[in-house]
Short mmCIF file of C-alpha atoms and ligand atoms in Angstrom, two decimals:
data_model
loop_
_atom_site.label_atom_id
_atom_site.label_comp_id
_atom_site.label_asym_id
_atom_site.label_seq_id
_atom_site.Cartn_x
_atom_site.Cartn_y
_atom_site.Cartn_z
CA UNK G 1 128.35 45.90 -164.69
CA UNK G 2 127.14 48.01 -167.61
CA UNK G 3 129.65 50.26 -169.22
CA UNK G 4 129.74 52.40 -172.32
CA UNK G 5 132.69 53.02 -174.51
CA UNK G 6 133.34 56.68 -175.12
CA UNK G 7 132.23 56.19 -178.72
CA UNK G 8 129.06 54.26 -177.89
CA UNK G 9 126.26 55.44 -180.17
CA UNK G 10 124.33 58.33 -178.63
CA UNK G 11 121.13 57.38 -176.82
CA UNK G 12 119.02 60.10 -175.30
CA UNK G 13 115.60 60.01 -173.71
CA UNK G 14 112.49 62.04 -172.97
CA UNK G 15 110.97 60.99 -169.65
CA UNK G 16 107.69 62.85 -169.20
CA UNK G 17 105.29 62.13 -166.34
CA UNK G 18 101.67 61.99 -167.53
CA UNK G 19 100.40 64.02 -164.58
CA UNK G 20 99.66 67.26 -166.42
CA UNK G 21 99.84 68.91 -169.81
CA UNK G 22 103.22 69.68 -171.34
CA UNK G 23 104.09 73.33 -170.89
CA UNK G 24 106.74 75.57 -172.39
CA UNK G 25 109.34 74.43 -169.86
CA UNK G 26 109.04 70.82 -170.96
CA UNK G 27 108.95 71.88 -174.60
CA UNK G 28 112.22 73.73 -174.21
CA UNK G 29 113.97 70.75 -172.57
CA UNK G 30 112.53 68.22 -175.01
CA UNK G 31 113.44 70.34 -178.04
CA UNK G 32 117.03 70.52 -176.78
CA UNK G 33 117.05 66.72 -176.19
CA UNK G 34 115.75 66.23 -179.73
CA UNK G 35 118.42 68.49 -181.25
CA UNK G 36 121.22 66.81 -179.30
CA UNK G 37 120.13 63.34 -180.40
CA UNK G 38 119.83 64.45 -184.03
CA UNK G 39 123.21 66.19 -184.00
CA UNK G 40 124.80 63.01 -182.69
CA UNK G 41 122.90 60.95 -185.24
CA UNK G 42 121.66 59.02 -182.22
CA UNK G 43 118.55 57.37 -180.90
CA UNK G 44 115.87 59.09 -178.84
CA UNK G 45 113.78 57.03 -176.43
CA UNK G 46 110.45 58.05 -174.88
CA UNK G 47 109.86 56.67 -171.41
CA UNK G 48 106.44 57.05 -169.83
CA UNK G 49 107.07 57.87 -166.15
CA UNK G 50 103.68 56.74 -164.93
CA UNK G 51 104.61 55.30 -161.51
CA UNK G 52 102.50 57.82 -159.64
CA UNK G 53 99.24 55.93 -160.03
CA UNK G 54 97.25 58.59 -158.14
CA UNK G 55 98.14 61.36 -160.58
CA UNK G 56 99.07 59.64 -163.86
CA UNK G 57 96.35 59.53 -166.54
CA UNK G 58 96.47 57.62 -169.84
CA UNK G 59 94.65 60.50 -171.57
CA UNK G 60 97.38 62.90 -170.39
CA UNK G 61 99.97 60.54 -171.80
CA UNK G 62 98.19 60.54 -175.18
CA UNK G 63 97.95 64.33 -175.07
CA UNK G 64 101.67 64.54 -174.34
CA UNK G 65 102.58 62.40 -177.34
CA UNK G 66 100.40 64.54 -179.56
CA UNK G 67 102.12 67.68 -178.28
CA UNK G 68 105.57 66.13 -178.82
CA UNK G 69 104.64 65.29 -182.41
CA UNK G 70 103.31 68.79 -182.92
CA UNK G 71 106.62 70.17 -181.65
CA UNK G 72 108.32 68.21 -184.45
CA UNK G 73 110.08 65.85 -182.04
CA UNK G 74 110.72 62.34 -183.37
CA UNK G 75 111.78 59.28 -181.38
CA UNK G 76 112.72 55.76 -182.31
CA UNK G 77 111.84 53.74 -179.19
CA UNK G 78 109.00 54.05 -176.73
CA UNK G 79 105.63 52.73 -175.61
CA UNK G 80 103.70 51.51 -178.63
CA UNK G 81 106.83 51.63 -180.79
CA UNK G 82 108.80 49.01 -178.90
CA UNK G 83 112.56 48.67 -179.00
CA UNK G 84 115.29 46.47 -177.53
CA UNK G 85 115.06 47.74 -173.94
CA UNK G 86 111.32 47.84 -173.29
CA UNK G 87 108.84 47.93 -171.82
CA UNK G 88 108.98 51.73 -171.93
CA UNK G 89 106.27 52.53 -169.38
CA UNK G 90 107.52 52.52 -165.81
CA UNK G 91 104.31 50.91 -164.55
CA UNK G 92 105.40 47.77 -166.45
CA UNK G 93 108.96 47.65 -165.10
CA UNK G 94 108.44 46.68 -161.48
CA UNK G 95 110.72 43.61 -161.65
CA UNK G 96 113.68 45.80 -162.64
CA UNK G 97 113.12 48.13 -159.68
CA UNK G 98 112.68 45.23 -157.26
CA UNK G 99 115.95 43.67 -158.42
CA UNK G 100 117.75 46.96 -157.76
CA UNK G 101 116.03 47.32 -154.38
CA UNK G 102 117.34 43.84 -153.41
CA UNK G 103 120.88 44.72 -154.45
CA UNK G 104 120.77 47.93 -152.41
CA UNK G 105 119.26 46.11 -149.43
CA UNK G 106 121.88 43.33 -149.56
CA UNK G 107 124.66 45.89 -149.78
CA UNK G 108 123.37 47.79 -146.73
CA UNK G 109 122.84 50.97 -148.80
CA UNK G 110 119.21 51.46 -147.80
CA UNK G 111 117.08 51.10 -144.69
CA UNK G 112 113.39 51.08 -143.77
CA UNK G 113 112.03 54.33 -142.36
CA UNK G 114 108.83 54.67 -140.35
CA UNK G 115 108.78 58.45 -140.04
CA UNK G 116 105.68 60.22 -141.31
CA UNK G 117 105.83 63.41 -143.34
CA UNK G 118 104.57 65.20 -140.22
CA UNK G 119 107.50 63.82 -138.16
CA UNK G 120 109.92 65.23 -140.72
CA UNK G 121 108.34 68.67 -140.89
CA UNK G 122 108.34 68.87 -137.08
CA UNK G 123 112.01 67.91 -136.89
CA UNK G 124 113.04 70.88 -139.03
CA UNK G 125 113.74 74.12 -137.21
CA UNK G 126 115.83 76.08 -139.72
CA UNK G 127 115.60 76.72 -143.48
CA UNK G 128 119.01 75.15 -144.15
CA UNK G 129 117.49 71.88 -143.00
CA UNK G 130 115.42 71.54 -146.16
CA UNK G 131 116.46 70.53 -149.64
CA UNK G 132 114.67 70.39 -153.00
CA UNK G 133 112.65 67.37 -151.84
CA UNK G 134 111.56 68.88 -148.50
CA UNK G 135 113.00 68.55 -145.00
CA UNK G 136 116.50 66.99 -144.93
CA UNK G 137 115.97 63.64 -143.25
CA UNK G 138 117.17 63.94 -139.63
CA UNK G 139 118.29 60.30 -139.51
CA UNK G 140 115.74 59.06 -136.98
CA UNK G 141 115.46 55.55 -138.47
CA UNK G 142 119.02 55.35 -139.79
CA UNK G 143 120.57 52.17 -138.40
CA UNK G 144 123.88 52.50 -136.59
CA UNK G 145 125.59 49.72 -138.53
CA UNK G 146 125.88 49.55 -142.31
CA UNK G 147 124.05 46.38 -143.31
CA UNK G 148 121.48 44.14 -141.63
CA UNK G 149 118.35 44.68 -143.72
CA UNK G 150 118.37 41.21 -145.25
CA UNK G 151 115.44 40.07 -143.14
CA UNK G 152 113.14 42.28 -145.24
CA UNK G 153 111.95 40.13 -148.14
CA UNK G 154 110.05 42.94 -149.85
CA UNK G 155 109.82 46.73 -149.57
CA UNK G 156 106.27 46.75 -148.19
CA UNK G 157 104.54 48.99 -145.68
CA UNK G 158 107.40 51.38 -144.92
CA UNK G 159 109.47 53.95 -146.76
CA UNK G 160 112.99 52.93 -147.76
CA UNK G 161 115.78 55.46 -147.73
CA UNK G 162 119.23 55.59 -149.23
CA UNK G 163 121.83 56.21 -146.55
CA UNK G 164 124.02 58.99 -147.95
CA UNK G 165 127.71 58.99 -147.00
CA UNK G 166 127.78 62.13 -144.83
CA UNK G 167 130.16 64.76 -146.07
CA UNK G 168 131.10 62.88 -149.24
CA UNK G 169 131.85 65.25 -152.12
CA UNK G 170 129.93 64.37 -155.27
CA UNK G 171 130.98 66.07 -158.45
CA UNK G 172 130.22 65.74 -162.12
CA UNK G 173 130.91 67.65 -165.26
CA UNK G 174 127.67 68.94 -166.71
CA UNK G 175 127.82 69.40 -170.47
CA UNK G 176 125.82 72.62 -170.22
CA UNK G 177 126.75 74.09 -166.81
CA UNK G 178 130.27 72.72 -166.34
CA UNK G 179 131.67 71.31 -163.07
CA UNK G 180 129.10 70.70 -160.32
CA UNK G 181 129.85 70.03 -156.66
CA UNK G 182 127.58 68.75 -153.92
CA UNK G 183 128.12 67.39 -150.43
CA UNK G 184 126.04 64.44 -149.30
CA UNK G 185 124.32 65.10 -145.98
CA UNK G 186 124.53 68.87 -146.42
CA UNK G 187 122.95 69.54 -149.83
CA UNK G 188 120.55 66.64 -149.39
CA UNK G 189 119.93 63.92 -146.85
CA UNK G 190 118.91 60.27 -146.90
CA UNK G 191 116.43 60.17 -149.77
CA UNK G 192 113.58 57.84 -150.64
CA UNK G 193 114.11 54.90 -152.96
CA UNK G 194 110.81 53.13 -152.27
CA UNK G 195 107.62 54.59 -150.88
CA UNK G 196 105.41 53.08 -148.22
CA UNK G 197 102.55 52.86 -150.76
CA UNK G 198 104.77 50.33 -152.58
CA UNK G 199 105.83 52.60 -155.42
CA UNK G 200 109.53 52.89 -156.32
CA UNK G 201 110.71 56.48 -155.87
CA UNK G 202 111.77 58.60 -158.84
CA UNK G 203 115.51 58.50 -157.96
CA UNK G 204 115.67 54.71 -158.07
CA UNK G 205 113.39 54.17 -161.08
CA UNK G 206 115.23 56.79 -163.10
CA UNK G 207 118.67 55.24 -162.52
CA UNK G 208 117.46 51.69 -163.15
CA UNK G 209 115.79 52.72 -166.41
CA UNK G 210 118.49 55.02 -167.76
CA UNK G 211 121.03 52.24 -167.19
CA UNK G 212 118.81 49.45 -168.57
CA UNK G 213 117.89 51.54 -171.63
CA UNK G 214 121.61 52.25 -172.25
CA UNK G 215 121.10 56.00 -172.15
CA UNK G 216 124.42 57.73 -172.85
CA UNK G 217 123.31 61.33 -172.16
CA UNK G 218 120.52 62.54 -169.89
CA UNK G 219 119.05 65.89 -170.95
CA UNK G 220 116.72 67.41 -168.36
CA UNK G 221 115.92 70.57 -166.44
CA UNK G 222 118.42 72.26 -164.13
CA UNK G 223 115.94 71.77 -161.27
CA UNK G 224 117.27 68.19 -161.18
CA UNK G 225 120.97 68.98 -160.65
CA UNK G 226 120.78 67.83 -157.03
CA UNK G 227 118.91 64.72 -158.07
CA UNK G 228 121.80 63.93 -160.37
CA UNK G 229 124.12 63.95 -157.35
CA UNK G 230 121.73 61.58 -155.54
CA UNK G 231 121.48 59.36 -158.58
CA UNK G 232 125.26 59.13 -158.87
CA UNK G 233 125.25 57.51 -155.42
CA UNK G 234 122.76 54.93 -156.66
CA UNK G 235 124.82 54.24 -159.80
CA UNK G 236 127.83 53.64 -157.63
CA UNK G 237 125.94 51.39 -155.19
CA UNK G 238 124.54 49.30 -158.04
CA UNK G 239 127.90 49.10 -159.83
CA UNK G 240 126.52 50.84 -162.93
CA UNK G 241 128.28 53.29 -165.20
CA UNK G 242 126.50 56.67 -165.17
CA UNK G 243 125.62 58.52 -168.38
CA UNK G 244 126.74 62.03 -169.30
CA UNK G 245 124.57 64.92 -168.11
CA UNK G 246 123.20 67.97 -169.87
CA UNK G 247 120.93 70.11 -167.70
CA UNK G 248 118.84 72.74 -169.43
CA UNK G 249 118.32 76.26 -168.09
CA UNK G 250 114.90 76.65 -166.49
CA UNK G 251 112.30 78.68 -168.29
CA UNK G 252 110.75 81.40 -166.14
CA UNK G 253 107.58 83.38 -166.72
CA UNK G 254 107.29 87.16 -166.92
CA UNK G 255 107.07 87.33 -163.09
CA UNK G 256 110.35 85.47 -162.74
CA UNK G 257 108.62 82.30 -161.55
CA UNK G 258 109.49 78.84 -162.77
CA UNK G 259 106.92 77.31 -165.07
CA UNK G 260 104.99 74.49 -163.51
CA UNK G 261 102.21 72.24 -164.67
CA UNK G 262 99.68 74.51 -163.02
CA UNK G 263 100.55 77.26 -165.52
CA UNK G 264 97.87 75.96 -167.87
CA UNK G 265 97.98 79.14 -169.89
CA UNK G 266 101.44 78.12 -171.02
CA UNK G 267 100.49 74.54 -171.81
CA UNK G 268 101.41 73.60 -175.36
CA UNK G 269 97.82 72.42 -175.74
CA UNK G 270 96.43 75.83 -174.84
CA UNK G 271 98.82 77.63 -177.17
CA UNK G 272 97.87 75.31 -180.02
CA UNK G 273 94.19 75.91 -179.39
CA UNK G 274 94.86 79.65 -179.55
CA UNK G 275 96.20 79.09 -183.05
CA UNK G 276 99.88 79.56 -182.21
CA UNK G 277 102.32 77.93 -184.60
CA UNK G 278 105.50 76.05 -183.84
CA UNK G 279 107.39 79.16 -184.93
CA UNK G 280 105.44 81.24 -182.37
CA UNK G 281 106.35 78.74 -179.65
CA UNK G 282 110.02 78.84 -180.61
CA UNK G 283 109.91 82.65 -180.52
CA UNK G 284 108.28 82.61 -177.07
CA UNK G 285 110.98 80.26 -175.78
CA UNK G 286 113.74 82.41 -177.23
CA UNK G 287 112.15 85.42 -175.48
CA UNK G 288 112.13 83.64 -172.13
N1 LIG W 301 109.50 62.30 -165.07
C1 LIG W 301 110.49 63.22 -164.58
C2 LIG W 301 109.94 64.62 -164.68
O1 LIG W 301 109.02 64.82 -165.48
C3 LIG W 301 111.73 63.07 -165.39
C4 LIG W 301 112.93 63.67 -164.83
C5 LIG W 301 114.17 63.24 -165.60
O2 LIG W 301 114.28 63.62 -166.78
O3 LIG W 301 114.97 62.52 -165.04
O4 LIG W 301 110.35 65.49 -163.97
#
């Protein structure tokens, strides 16, 4: 079991997905992560979250690194740089995810699910039956007993879901937003840990990597608060000590909408090409 002493040296991380250009929202979160690591005299790790092979592009990853450098962000470990807990690209860490999948399977925490996306959408009849990942899983494939998945040697061909303890209160103290409370089964349902196309899901990969890379504080957008509650269930199931959490306020555009990768006009790349300086970008962020 991994555990950190309260005075363990600070280790933070930037975990961008190379599926689009960095925009102002990412810049804001990453600048905060950079400041927090510097203030703690800690280490900053870059992790390339390139598991989505359909959408990840090496050229987008290179563009992201360039933008991070331009933003003045410096890190000490990452792809190309190395470090004690590499490799730092998720596409090279499959063995770690498989080991965690086996532990979860053996402990009866997960189960195979054969429902299609269409099945899930059809099962939902009211808005409260959806969460930030889509329809709350109605439990169709959830086995009645706890364990019994040992006959599956590998997570192939079907989705695998984490069975959430219905009604369990999950709380954590966010270093930016204070105490957070969620209820498993109401705020989110049984979530994916491995996808039928044989790709580990974000929730599992993120926990495995943050623990293996000895991250002591996760800085990321407030859109992931519910994912933190899900991830705490995985930490507990794997017997791992969770890090501290600092969620950053979301940046919204002038129409009150959240920035997304499709807002190319607000991509750092575009702003740079328009001749904006780092100071201009900081001013824009302050204004938002
Ligand atoms: N790759 C994820 C994203 O870009 C990282 C989320 C996280 O920081 O945990 O949304």
